Short mmCIF file of C-alpha atoms in Angstrom, two decimals:
data_model
loop_
_atom_site.label_atom_id
_atom_site.label_comp_id
_atom_site.label_asym_id
_atom_site.label_seq_id
_atom_site.Cartn_x
_atom_site.Cartn_y
_atom_site.Cartn_z
CA VAL T 19 134.23 97.97 113.43
CA ASP T 20 130.66 98.08 112.04
CA TYR T 21 130.29 94.41 112.98
CA ALA T 22 129.52 92.40 116.10
CA TYR T 23 129.84 88.64 116.51
CA GLY T 24 126.54 86.91 117.20
CA GLU T 25 125.62 83.44 118.39
CA ASN T 26 126.30 79.94 117.09
CA GLU T 27 123.42 77.71 115.98
CA ASP T 28 123.23 76.20 119.46
CA GLY T 29 122.84 79.66 121.03
CA THR T 30 126.32 79.94 122.45
CA PRO T 31 128.27 83.15 121.70
CA MET T 32 130.61 83.01 118.71
CA ILE T 33 133.26 84.86 120.71
CA THR T 34 133.83 84.13 124.39
CA ASN T 35 137.16 85.90 124.90
CA ASN T 36 136.98 89.38 126.37
CA ASN T 37 139.56 90.86 123.99
CA VAL T 38 137.07 91.43 121.14
CA LEU T 39 134.77 94.45 120.96
CA GLY T 40 132.11 94.70 118.25
CA GLN T 41 131.26 98.29 117.29
CA ILE T 42 127.81 98.75 115.75
CA TYR T 43 125.68 101.83 115.17
CA ASN T 44 122.06 102.92 115.55
CA ILE T 45 122.42 104.95 112.37
CA ASP T 46 118.65 105.14 111.91
CA GLU T 47 118.61 107.65 114.79
CA ALA T 48 120.75 110.10 112.82
CA ALA T 49 119.02 109.30 109.51
CA PHE T 50 115.70 110.15 111.19
CA LEU T 51 117.02 113.66 111.83
CA ALA T 52 118.15 113.88 108.19
CA GLY T 53 114.68 112.90 106.99
CA TYR T 54 113.09 115.55 109.16
CA LEU T 55 115.59 118.10 107.87
CA ALA T 56 114.96 117.12 104.25
CA ALA T 57 111.19 117.37 104.69
CA GLY T 58 111.59 120.84 106.17
CA THR T 59 113.91 121.97 103.37
CA THR T 60 112.36 120.56 100.19
CA LYS T 61 110.66 123.00 97.85
CA THR T 62 108.97 120.36 95.68
CA GLY T 63 107.41 118.34 98.48
CA LYS T 64 109.29 115.23 97.34
CA VAL T 65 112.59 113.78 98.60
CA GLY T 66 114.33 110.60 97.52
CA THR T 67 116.75 107.92 98.56
CA PHE T 68 118.37 104.89 96.98
CA GLY T 69 120.78 102.21 98.14
CA GLY T 70 123.65 100.15 96.84
CA ILE T 71 122.30 96.72 97.81
CA ASN T 72 119.15 95.78 99.73
CA ILE T 73 120.86 94.69 102.97
CA PRO T 74 120.23 95.85 106.56
CA PRO T 75 123.37 98.06 106.88
CA VAL T 76 121.99 100.06 103.92
CA THR T 77 118.28 99.97 104.57
CA ILE T 78 118.64 101.08 108.20
CA PHE T 79 119.65 104.50 106.80
CA MET T 80 116.63 104.51 104.51
CA ASP T 81 114.24 103.45 107.27
CA GLY T 82 115.34 106.29 109.53
CA PHE T 83 115.17 108.79 106.69
CA TYR T 84 111.64 107.72 105.75
CA TYR T 85 110.30 107.94 109.28
CA GLY T 86 111.94 111.31 109.85
CA VAL T 87 109.95 112.66 106.92
CA GLN T 88 106.77 111.15 108.36
CA LYS T 89 107.47 112.83 111.70
CA TYR T 90 107.83 116.19 109.95
CA ASN T 91 104.54 115.62 108.16
CA ALA T 92 102.81 114.74 111.42
CA ASP T 93 104.22 117.81 113.18
CA ASN T 94 103.44 120.26 110.41
CA GLY T 95 100.40 118.92 108.57
CA THR T 96 102.41 118.51 105.36
CA LYS T 97 102.50 115.67 102.84
CA VAL T 98 106.17 115.44 101.86
CA GLU T 99 106.63 112.25 99.85
CA VAL T 100 109.59 109.87 100.03
CA LEU T 101 110.60 108.33 96.71
CA GLY T 102 112.81 105.25 96.44
CA TRP T 103 112.00 103.35 99.63
CA ASP T 104 109.03 101.75 101.38
CA PRO T 105 109.95 100.45 104.85
CA MET T 106 106.74 98.43 105.12
CA THR T 107 107.57 96.26 102.09
CA GLN T 108 111.36 96.79 102.37
CA LYS T 109 111.42 97.49 98.65
CA GLY T 110 112.95 100.42 96.82
CA LEU T 111 115.69 101.63 94.48
CA PHE T 112 119.06 99.86 94.53
CA THR T 113 122.01 100.13 92.17
CA GLU T 114 123.21 96.60 93.10
CA ASN T 115 126.76 97.88 93.49
CA PHE T 116 128.84 100.33 95.50
CA GLU T 117 131.32 101.35 92.81
CA LYS T 118 129.70 102.74 89.64
CA LEU T 119 129.49 106.53 89.80
CA ASP T 120 127.40 106.58 86.62
CA ASP T 121 124.68 104.69 88.49
CA GLY T 122 124.66 107.38 91.14
CA ARG T 123 124.11 109.98 88.46
CA THR T 124 121.37 107.95 86.73
CA PHE T 125 119.42 107.09 89.87
CA ALA T 126 119.55 110.66 91.14
CA GLN T 127 118.43 112.01 87.77
CA ASN T 128 115.48 109.60 87.76
CA LEU T 129 114.45 110.83 91.22
CA VAL T 130 114.75 114.45 90.07
CA ASP T 131 112.60 113.60 87.06
CA GLU T 132 109.98 112.28 89.50
CA GLY T 133 110.06 115.56 91.41
CA ALA T 134 112.59 115.05 94.20
CA ASP T 135 114.91 117.97 94.95
CA ILE T 136 116.78 116.34 97.88
CA VAL T 137 118.34 112.86 97.56
CA MET T 138 120.18 110.66 100.07
CA PRO T 139 122.27 108.00 98.28
CA VAL T 140 123.26 105.11 100.57
CA ALA T 141 125.68 103.50 98.17
CA GLY T 142 129.24 104.43 99.08
CA PRO T 143 131.21 105.92 96.18
CA VAL T 144 128.16 105.58 93.91
CA GLY T 145 126.75 108.61 95.72
CA LEU T 146 129.60 110.74 94.39
CA GLY T 147 127.97 110.46 90.98
CA SER T 148 124.78 111.92 92.45
CA ALA T 149 126.75 114.80 93.95
CA ALA T 150 128.43 115.51 90.62
CA LEU T 151 125.01 115.65 88.97
CA ALA T 152 123.80 118.07 91.65
CA SER T 153 126.77 120.32 90.93
CA GLU T 154 125.79 120.40 87.27
CA LEU T 155 122.07 120.92 87.86
CA GLY T 156 122.53 123.46 90.64
CA THR T 157 121.24 123.30 94.21
CA ASP T 158 117.92 124.83 93.19
CA LYS T 159 117.29 121.52 91.37
CA LEU T 160 119.10 118.94 93.53
CA ILE T 161 120.64 118.81 97.01
CA ILE T 162 122.46 115.77 98.42
CA ILE T 163 122.54 114.26 101.90
CA GLY T 164 125.74 112.29 102.44
CA VAL T 165 126.21 109.15 104.54
CA ASP T 166 128.83 107.55 106.80
CA SER T 167 131.29 110.47 106.98
CA ASP T 168 131.00 114.22 106.40
CA GLN T 169 131.06 114.18 102.62
CA TYR T 170 131.46 117.94 102.52
CA GLU T 171 134.97 117.31 103.82
CA SER T 172 135.79 114.36 101.57
CA ASP T 173 134.07 115.31 98.28
CA THR T 174 135.78 118.67 97.87
CA ALA T 175 134.78 118.92 94.20
CA ASN T 176 131.08 119.10 95.10
CA GLN T 177 130.98 120.66 98.56
CA ALA T 178 128.22 123.13 97.81
CA VAL T 179 125.60 120.44 97.13
CA TYR T 180 125.64 118.80 100.58
CA LEU T 181 122.87 119.75 102.98
CA THR T 182 124.38 117.52 105.68
CA SER T 183 125.67 113.98 106.12
CA VAL T 184 124.42 111.14 108.31
CA LEU T 185 127.49 110.30 110.37
CA LYS T 186 128.59 106.89 111.55
CA ASN T 187 131.22 108.10 114.01
CA MET T 188 133.59 105.15 113.97
CA ASP T 189 136.35 107.44 115.20
CA VAL T 190 134.42 108.08 118.42
CA THR T 191 133.72 104.43 119.26
CA THR T 192 137.24 103.35 118.28
CA PHE T 193 138.79 106.14 120.38
CA ASN T 194 136.69 105.04 123.35
CA ALA T 195 137.82 101.43 122.88
CA ILE T 196 141.49 102.47 122.82
CA LYS T 197 140.92 104.70 125.84
CA ALA T 198 139.41 101.76 127.74
CA VAL T 199 142.49 99.64 127.00
CA ILE T 200 144.84 102.39 128.18
CA GLU T 201 142.82 102.94 131.35
CA GLY T 202 142.69 99.21 132.06
CA ASN T 203 138.92 98.73 131.91
CA PHE T 204 138.45 97.22 128.43
CA ALA T 205 135.74 94.56 128.73
CA GLY T 206 135.05 93.40 125.16
CA GLY T 207 131.55 92.50 124.04
CA VAL T 208 129.52 94.97 121.99
CA THR T 209 129.27 98.75 121.98
CA VAL T 210 126.49 100.60 120.17
CA GLY T 211 126.98 104.08 118.72
CA THR T 212 123.94 106.29 119.34
CA LEU T 213 123.00 109.95 119.24
CA GLU T 214 123.32 110.00 123.03
CA ASN T 215 126.95 108.82 123.09
CA ALA T 216 127.93 110.65 119.85
CA GLY T 217 128.47 107.37 118.00
CA VAL T 218 126.13 108.67 115.28
CA GLY T 219 125.05 112.18 114.34
CA LEU T 220 124.47 114.83 111.70
CA ALA T 221 127.25 116.80 110.04
CA PRO T 222 127.13 120.62 110.01
CA TYR T 223 125.09 122.30 107.28
CA HIS T 224 128.22 124.03 105.96
CA ASP T 225 127.44 126.06 102.80
CA MET T 226 123.73 125.26 103.18
CA ASP T 227 123.50 126.75 106.66
CA SER T 228 121.64 129.87 105.53
CA THR T 229 119.00 127.78 103.74
CA VAL T 230 117.96 126.03 106.98
CA SER T 231 115.68 128.18 109.12
CA GLN T 232 116.53 128.73 112.77
CA GLU T 233 113.19 127.18 113.67
CA LEU T 234 114.10 123.99 111.82
CA LYS T 235 117.59 123.94 113.35
CA ASP T 236 116.08 124.24 116.82
CA LYS T 237 113.61 121.45 116.07
CA ILE T 238 116.42 119.14 114.95
CA VAL T 239 118.25 119.78 118.22
CA ALA T 240 115.08 119.09 120.20
CA LEU T 241 114.43 115.89 118.26
CA GLN T 242 117.98 114.70 118.89
CA THR T 243 117.55 115.26 122.63
CA GLY T 244 114.21 113.43 122.52
CA ILE T 245 115.67 110.43 120.74
#
């Protein structure tokens, strides 16, 4: 899960048996929607993101988020700025760990100090520190976008601060793999979770639902269909 075997140095596949299925995810598709949503929700005109470590499974979230903001700007003639990540140089803000909640608090505070009022931490449990800070500051100062799972459901101490979460729906792809085994058509290889097959997506807006205009909600749905 969240891994697929590649090729050996001579170009042959690392796995030739048909009893192995790699499950990977086009999470940038869902993060793109989150970026568009953030750009349409920010009041300061600045949104931010930071990662745990500068590796592709992290930066793919940040890439999608960045380009979603750019799409919003192009559609609406705005100039919402993304702090913390530049996809052209692949450089940005990274805590260099996935464990220290204090880093999540510090990095989010720094982004707030630079003007961001919406932040997407892509750093596992580190992001819980950002959410705790948002609870203290209030959602008029800082709103959080979660990653991987619906953090509104898992971070019950800070539910009110989550605008949405960028979902990597491992349950969907794993269920489909099990279903294929039961039905006798499991083939192995690689499966890719996308918006189209519900392998990735956006979580509900939950407590923030009333802050998202119907026009923006409709646009997100249209974008998802387009992608």
